[in-house]
Short mmCIF file of C-alpha atoms and ligand atoms in Angstrom, two decimals:
data_model
loop_
_atom_site.label_atom_id
_atom_site.label_comp_id
_atom_site.label_asym_id
_atom_site.label_seq_id
_atom_site.Cartn_x
_atom_site.Cartn_y
_atom_site.Cartn_z
CA UNK A 1 -15.17 10.88 14.07
CA UNK A 2 -15.44 7.14 14.54
CA UNK A 3 -12.08 5.38 14.29
CA UNK A 4 -12.41 1.85 12.89
CA UNK A 5 -10.60 -0.92 14.78
CA UNK A 6 -7.59 -2.60 13.21
CA UNK A 7 -8.59 -6.27 12.94
CA UNK A 8 -5.12 -7.38 14.05
CA UNK A 9 -4.45 -4.90 16.86
CA UNK A 10 -3.64 -5.84 20.46
CA UNK A 11 -7.32 -6.20 21.36
CA UNK A 12 -7.60 -8.91 18.71
CA UNK A 13 -4.30 -10.70 19.41
CA UNK A 14 -3.54 -9.86 23.05
CA UNK A 15 0.16 -9.85 22.09
CA UNK A 16 2.39 -6.89 22.83
CA UNK A 17 6.02 -5.91 22.72
CA UNK A 18 6.70 -4.25 26.06
CA UNK A 19 9.64 -2.27 27.45
CA UNK A 20 11.46 -3.73 30.47
CA UNK A 21 9.80 -1.30 32.90
CA UNK A 22 6.39 -1.90 31.31
CA UNK A 23 5.83 1.77 30.44
CA UNK A 24 5.79 1.23 26.65
CA UNK A 25 3.49 -1.38 25.18
CA UNK A 26 3.25 -1.79 21.43
CA UNK A 27 0.74 -4.16 19.78
CA UNK A 28 2.72 -6.95 18.16
CA UNK A 29 2.58 -8.02 14.55
CA UNK A 30 1.29 -11.55 14.84
CA UNK A 31 1.24 -14.00 11.97
CA UNK A 32 0.86 -17.13 14.04
CA UNK A 33 -0.09 -16.77 17.71
CA UNK A 34 2.00 -19.75 18.89
CA UNK A 35 5.04 -18.87 16.80
CA UNK A 36 4.98 -15.32 18.17
CA UNK A 37 6.21 -16.35 21.64
CA UNK A 38 9.39 -17.86 20.18
CA UNK A 39 9.95 -14.89 17.90
CA UNK A 40 9.53 -12.44 20.76
CA UNK A 41 11.77 -14.37 23.14
CA UNK A 42 14.51 -14.37 20.50
CA UNK A 43 14.00 -10.64 19.77
CA UNK A 44 14.30 -9.79 23.48
CA UNK A 45 17.32 -11.95 24.20
CA UNK A 46 19.40 -11.46 21.07
CA UNK A 47 23.03 -10.46 21.59
CA UNK A 48 24.13 -8.51 18.56
CA UNK A 49 27.38 -9.41 16.89
CA UNK A 50 29.64 -6.44 16.34
CA UNK A 51 29.73 -7.02 12.58
CA UNK A 52 25.92 -7.00 12.17
CA UNK A 53 23.78 -4.00 11.27
CA UNK A 54 20.29 -3.13 12.36
CA UNK A 55 17.81 -1.72 9.86
CA UNK A 56 14.78 0.01 11.29
CA UNK A 57 11.74 1.52 9.64
CA UNK A 58 8.00 1.69 9.90
CA UNK A 59 6.57 -1.02 7.59
CA UNK A 60 6.39 -0.07 3.89
CA UNK A 61 9.13 2.53 4.06
CA UNK A 62 11.48 0.69 1.70
CA UNK A 63 12.92 -1.95 4.02
CA UNK A 64 13.38 -4.67 1.37
CA UNK A 65 15.00 -2.14 -0.98
CA UNK A 66 17.48 -0.91 1.64
CA UNK A 67 18.17 -4.39 3.04
CA UNK A 68 19.13 -5.65 -0.42
CA UNK A 69 21.51 -2.71 -0.93
CA UNK A 70 23.11 -3.05 2.51
CA UNK A 71 23.54 -6.81 2.17
CA UNK A 72 25.08 -6.37 -1.29
CA UNK A 73 27.52 -3.85 0.21
CA UNK A 74 28.42 -6.27 3.00
CA UNK A 75 29.05 -9.06 0.50
CA UNK A 76 30.71 -6.93 -2.15
CA UNK A 77 28.36 -8.02 -4.92
CA UNK A 78 25.48 -6.70 -7.03
CA UNK A 79 23.97 -10.19 -7.34
CA UNK A 80 20.56 -10.47 -5.69
CA UNK A 81 20.78 -12.00 -2.23
CA UNK A 82 19.69 -15.60 -2.46
CA UNK A 83 18.59 -16.01 1.16
CA UNK A 84 15.13 -14.79 2.05
CA UNK A 85 15.13 -11.32 3.58
CA UNK A 86 12.28 -12.37 5.87
CA UNK A 87 14.77 -14.55 7.78
CA UNK A 88 16.45 -11.36 8.97
CA UNK A 89 13.19 -9.79 10.08
CA UNK A 90 13.49 -10.14 13.83
CA UNK A 91 9.75 -9.43 14.26
CA UNK A 92 8.79 -12.43 12.16
CA UNK A 93 11.47 -15.07 12.49
CA UNK A 94 13.31 -16.26 15.65
CA UNK A 95 16.65 -14.57 15.11
CA UNK A 96 18.67 -17.13 17.12
CA UNK A 97 17.89 -19.71 14.41
CA UNK A 98 20.03 -17.80 11.92
CA UNK A 99 23.09 -19.02 13.79
CA UNK A 100 21.75 -22.19 15.41
CA UNK A 101 20.59 -23.61 12.10
CA UNK A 102 23.23 -21.82 9.99
CA UNK A 103 20.55 -20.11 7.92
CA UNK A 104 22.13 -16.70 7.40
CA UNK A 105 25.79 -15.93 8.10
CA UNK A 106 27.11 -12.75 9.69
CA UNK A 107 27.85 -10.04 8.77
CA UNK A 108 24.19 -9.45 8.11
CA UNK A 109 21.46 -6.85 8.26
CA UNK A 110 18.77 -7.59 10.84
CA UNK A 111 15.61 -5.60 10.82
CA UNK A 112 12.81 -4.57 13.15
CA UNK A 113 9.77 -2.33 12.83
CA UNK A 114 9.32 -1.82 16.59
CA UNK A 115 10.42 1.55 17.85
CA UNK A 116 13.43 1.11 20.06
CA UNK A 117 11.84 2.37 23.25
CA UNK A 118 9.91 -0.92 23.54
CA UNK A 119 13.00 -3.07 22.96
CA UNK A 120 15.90 -3.93 25.30
CA UNK A 121 18.58 -1.28 25.67
CA UNK A 122 21.02 -3.14 23.43
CA UNK A 123 18.95 -2.03 20.41
CA UNK A 124 19.78 1.57 21.22
CA UNK A 125 23.50 0.95 20.81
CA UNK A 126 23.60 -1.01 17.60
CA UNK A 127 24.93 0.35 14.29
CA UNK A 128 21.63 1.29 12.75
CA UNK A 129 20.17 2.48 9.47
CA UNK A 130 16.85 4.26 9.87
CA UNK A 131 14.62 4.70 6.82
CA UNK A 132 11.89 7.30 6.65
CA UNK A 133 9.27 7.65 3.90
CA UNK A 134 6.49 10.17 3.53
CA UNK A 135 3.41 9.10 5.51
CA UNK A 136 0.92 9.30 2.65
CA UNK A 137 2.82 6.78 0.53
CA UNK A 138 3.53 4.58 3.57
CA UNK A 139 -0.17 4.51 4.39
CA UNK A 140 -1.18 3.63 0.83
CA UNK A 141 1.49 0.96 0.52
CA UNK A 142 0.57 -0.56 3.88
CA UNK A 143 -3.12 -0.60 2.95
CA UNK A 144 -2.34 -2.57 -0.19
CA UNK A 145 -0.13 -5.01 1.66
CA UNK A 146 -2.34 -5.59 4.67
CA UNK A 147 -5.53 -5.92 2.65
CA UNK A 148 -4.00 -8.75 0.64
CA UNK A 149 -1.47 -10.36 2.93
CA UNK A 150 -3.71 -11.38 5.82
CA UNK A 151 -5.96 -13.22 3.43
CA UNK A 152 -2.95 -15.31 2.47
CA UNK A 153 -1.24 -15.94 5.81
CA UNK A 154 -2.17 -15.85 9.48
CA UNK A 155 -5.87 -15.91 8.67
CA UNK A 156 -6.86 -17.08 12.12
CA UNK A 157 -5.96 -13.72 13.68
CA UNK A 158 -8.26 -11.53 11.58
CA UNK A 159 -8.26 -10.28 8.02
CA UNK A 160 -9.09 -7.05 6.26
CA UNK A 161 -12.53 -7.93 4.98
CA UNK A 162 -14.42 -4.85 3.85
CA UNK A 163 -11.46 -2.56 4.55
CA UNK A 164 -11.40 0.49 2.29
CA UNK A 165 -8.57 2.96 1.84
CA UNK A 166 -10.65 5.73 3.45
CA UNK A 167 -11.24 3.60 6.54
CA UNK A 168 -7.60 2.54 6.60
CA UNK A 169 -6.45 6.16 6.51
CA UNK A 170 -8.45 6.89 9.67
CA UNK A 171 -6.82 3.92 11.40
CA UNK A 172 -3.38 4.97 10.18
CA UNK A 173 -3.81 8.51 11.45
CA UNK A 174 -5.71 8.05 14.67
CA UNK A 175 -5.47 4.48 15.98
CA UNK A 176 -2.84 3.31 18.47
CA UNK A 177 -3.99 -0.26 18.59
CA UNK A 178 -2.31 -1.35 15.37
CA UNK A 179 0.46 -3.90 14.82
CA UNK A 180 3.85 -2.15 15.34
CA UNK A 181 2.03 0.83 16.86
CA UNK A 182 1.13 4.11 15.26
CA UNK A 183 3.33 5.45 12.43
CA UNK A 184 3.60 8.95 13.91
CA UNK A 185 4.73 7.66 17.29
CA UNK A 186 7.39 5.54 15.59
CA UNK A 187 8.69 8.44 13.56
CA UNK A 188 8.65 10.92 16.44
CA UNK A 189 10.64 8.63 18.69
CA UNK A 190 13.18 7.63 16.04
CA UNK A 191 13.56 11.25 14.91
CA UNK A 192 14.64 12.22 18.43
CA UNK A 193 17.50 9.71 18.45
CA UNK A 194 18.54 9.93 14.79
CA UNK A 195 21.54 12.25 15.30
CA UNK A 196 23.56 9.76 17.31
CA UNK A 197 26.73 8.80 15.44
CA UNK A 198 25.80 5.11 15.21
CA UNK A 199 22.50 5.92 13.48
CA UNK A 200 22.37 6.68 9.75
CA UNK A 201 19.21 8.21 8.32
CA UNK A 202 18.06 7.49 4.77
CA UNK A 203 14.96 8.86 3.13
CA UNK A 204 13.26 6.39 0.79
CA UNK A 205 12.63 9.20 -1.69
CA UNK A 206 16.35 10.10 -1.78
CA UNK A 207 17.26 6.50 -2.42
CA UNK A 208 15.03 6.56 -5.51
CA UNK A 209 16.10 9.99 -6.74
CA UNK A 210 19.86 9.82 -6.01
CA UNK A 211 20.66 6.13 -5.65
CA UNK A 212 24.41 6.34 -6.32
CA UNK A 213 24.93 9.14 -3.83
CA UNK A 214 22.81 7.46 -1.17
CA UNK A 215 24.43 4.04 -1.66
CA UNK A 216 27.83 5.68 -1.38
CA UNK A 217 26.72 7.28 1.91
CA UNK A 218 25.71 3.83 3.13
CA UNK A 219 29.03 2.44 1.92
CA UNK A 220 30.81 5.04 4.06
CA UNK A 221 28.62 4.61 7.10
CA UNK A 222 28.94 0.83 6.99
CA UNK A 223 32.67 0.98 6.40
CA UNK A 224 32.35 -1.48 3.52
CA UNK A 225 34.73 0.45 1.29
CA UNK A 226 33.25 -0.75 -2.02
CA UNK A 227 34.43 0.76 -5.29
CA UNK A 228 32.51 3.45 -7.20
CA UNK A 229 31.93 0.82 -9.92
CA UNK A 230 30.27 -1.58 -7.52
CA UNK A 231 28.18 1.21 -6.00
CA UNK A 232 26.95 2.03 -9.51
CA UNK A 233 26.19 -1.65 -10.24
CA UNK A 234 24.23 -1.96 -6.99
CA UNK A 235 22.24 1.16 -7.88
CA UNK A 236 21.38 -0.36 -11.27
CA UNK A 237 20.45 -3.77 -9.87
CA UNK A 238 18.20 -2.31 -7.18
CA UNK A 239 16.27 0.08 -9.43
CA UNK A 240 12.63 -0.84 -8.93
CA UNK A 241 11.82 -2.61 -12.21
CA UNK A 242 15.03 -4.65 -12.25
CA UNK A 243 14.85 -5.61 -8.62
CA UNK A 244 11.18 -6.59 -8.85
CA UNK A 245 11.92 -8.81 -11.82
CA UNK A 246 15.12 -10.21 -10.32
CA UNK A 247 13.71 -11.01 -6.90
CA UNK A 248 10.51 -12.57 -8.20
CA UNK A 249 12.27 -14.93 -10.58
CA UNK A 250 15.08 -15.88 -8.22
CA UNK A 251 14.85 -19.14 -6.27
CA UNK A 252 14.76 -18.99 -2.48
CA UNK A 253 15.27 -21.67 0.09
CA UNK A 254 12.09 -21.10 2.05
CA UNK A 255 11.81 -24.21 4.19
CA UNK A 256 12.89 -22.69 7.52
CA UNK A 257 10.52 -19.80 7.05
CA UNK A 258 7.62 -21.96 5.96
CA UNK A 259 8.00 -24.10 9.09
CA UNK A 260 7.83 -21.08 11.38
CA UNK A 261 5.00 -19.35 9.55
CA UNK A 262 3.16 -22.62 8.95
CA UNK A 263 2.50 -21.79 5.38
CA UNK A 264 3.37 -23.12 1.94
CA UNK A 265 5.68 -22.16 -0.90
CA UNK A 266 3.03 -20.58 -3.16
CA UNK A 267 1.67 -18.43 -0.35
CA UNK A 268 5.18 -17.30 0.47
CA UNK A 269 5.78 -16.34 -3.15
CA UNK A 270 2.50 -14.42 -3.12
CA UNK A 271 3.54 -12.42 -0.06
CA UNK A 272 6.98 -11.75 -1.53
CA UNK A 273 5.29 -10.30 -4.62
CA UNK A 274 3.48 -7.84 -2.33
CA UNK A 275 6.83 -6.31 -1.35
CA UNK A 276 7.25 -4.87 -4.85
CA UNK A 277 4.19 -2.90 -5.88
CA UNK A 278 4.88 0.43 -7.63
CA UNK A 279 8.03 1.80 -6.04
CA UNK A 280 7.03 5.43 -6.73
CA UNK A 281 7.02 8.72 -4.92
CA UNK A 282 3.53 10.23 -4.72
CA UNK A 283 1.30 7.34 -5.73
CA UNK A 284 -1.07 8.52 -2.97
CA UNK A 285 -2.19 11.22 -5.43
CA UNK A 286 -3.66 8.54 -7.68
CA UNK A 287 -5.54 6.88 -4.84
CA UNK A 288 -6.60 9.34 -2.13
CA UNK A 289 -9.96 11.09 -2.56
CA UNK A 290 -10.10 14.83 -1.89
CA UNK A 291 -11.70 14.06 1.48
CA UNK A 292 -8.98 11.49 2.34
CA UNK A 293 -6.32 14.03 1.55
CA UNK A 294 -7.99 16.76 3.57
CA UNK A 295 -8.20 14.47 6.56
CA UNK A 296 -4.53 13.57 6.17
CA UNK A 297 -3.45 17.18 5.79
CA UNK A 298 -5.46 18.23 8.83
CA UNK A 299 -3.62 15.59 10.84
CA UNK A 300 -0.22 16.66 9.53
CA UNK A 301 -1.01 20.28 10.24
CA UNK A 302 -1.38 19.64 13.97
CA UNK A 303 1.41 17.04 14.20
CA UNK A 304 4.00 19.12 16.01
CA UNK A 305 6.43 16.19 16.50
CA UNK A 306 6.95 15.93 12.75
CA UNK A 307 7.14 19.59 11.78
CA UNK A 308 10.92 19.54 11.22
CA UNK A 309 10.99 16.38 9.12
CA UNK A 310 11.51 17.21 5.45
CA UNK A 311 9.20 14.57 4.00
CA UNK A 312 8.94 14.65 0.22
CA UNK A 313 5.43 13.93 -1.04
CA UNK A 314 5.99 14.03 -4.81
P1 A3P B 401 4.80 0.74 -2.83
O1 A3P B 401 3.75 -0.15 -2.22
O2 A3P B 401 4.47 2.19 -2.69
O3 A3P B 401 5.13 0.36 -4.22
P2 A3P B 401 8.94 -2.40 2.63
O4 A3P B 401 10.04 -3.13 1.99
O5 A3P B 401 9.36 -1.61 3.82
O6 A3P B 401 7.79 -3.31 2.90
O7 A3P B 401 8.45 -1.28 1.60
C1 A3P B 401 7.72 -1.64 0.47
C2 A3P B 401 7.65 -0.47 -0.47
O8 A3P B 401 8.93 -0.27 -1.09
C3 A3P B 401 6.67 -0.74 -1.61
O9 A3P B 401 6.13 0.53 -1.97
C4 A3P B 401 7.60 -1.31 -2.66
O10 A3P B 401 7.08 -1.31 -3.96
C5 A3P B 401 8.79 -0.38 -2.50
N1 A3P B 401 10.03 -0.94 -3.08
C6 A3P B 401 10.50 -2.20 -3.00
N2 A3P B 401 11.65 -2.33 -3.69
C7 A3P B 401 11.91 -1.13 -4.22
C8 A3P B 401 12.95 -0.63 -5.07
N3 A3P B 401 13.93 -1.41 -5.50
N4 A3P B 401 12.89 0.67 -5.45
C9 A3P B 401 11.88 1.46 -5.03
N5 A3P B 401 10.87 1.04 -4.24
C10 A3P B 401 10.88 -0.23 -3.83
#
């Protein structure tokens, strides 16, 4: 089978996130080639504050959803967070600027999509929430985002012209040279370290099906000690339809982000809209062909590293 190339993989960008001993090399997610160096230097050198949390996930696993909940818990509110979440994405924005330019106060939730084995050791010791979502929905969600987003920003690196879902599925399953590395490698590595006491695992599907229970578990893990009433209010505010509406109509101060990404306000709004698509479990069923699904299932069948993970597909 021929595996299509990802147009923004390491071969296209020549940018990687590499472990200190050089043994792990993950293709970087590059929006702007020049800005990347500053982002990566900040990611490598960041000294975590003890009150901050780290949120880690493969892209499209519900990061915005979980970040909003965790930040609400930290602040003791169910109001939508007015600062842009993208500021806290250490893979996109130089994290040192949050303090240097007073853009986002601690305590805060910082997030990365790189698996920890490529990052400095300090990432292994941080209080961390890990989100997992079933691979079929992640793949579909990522296809939708990537096929629209790169046409809006970072065009000079390569866009998704003529990409189809069937092609994308082959890349998702079989390619290593993709920004943030391969999904299955991310999950396998993070699954091995998930039982450490400073790591809290959340399944995206559980957060949709049992929001109050899952937010309460986060409340306990984070030590935020919020009341059952507030937990309920946060669950209501972050239900998909309400959150989509609330976040898209809320004003954001985007200047710092626009400067780094070298883009404009409308484009930024367009990319934010891509973060809220359907918010469902099992939308892959409405989009995969029989052949796509067979290919996916054949991959999952032989994926020994994931055999114990109770992914929920519907
Ligand atoms: P879909 O594309 O399947 O709709 P991330 O934040 O990691 O990029 O993940 C994006 C996915 O989470 C998208 O999935 C998005 O719609 C979904 N999502 C965002 N907010 C959500 C919410 N409040 N409830 C459920 N799903 C949400």
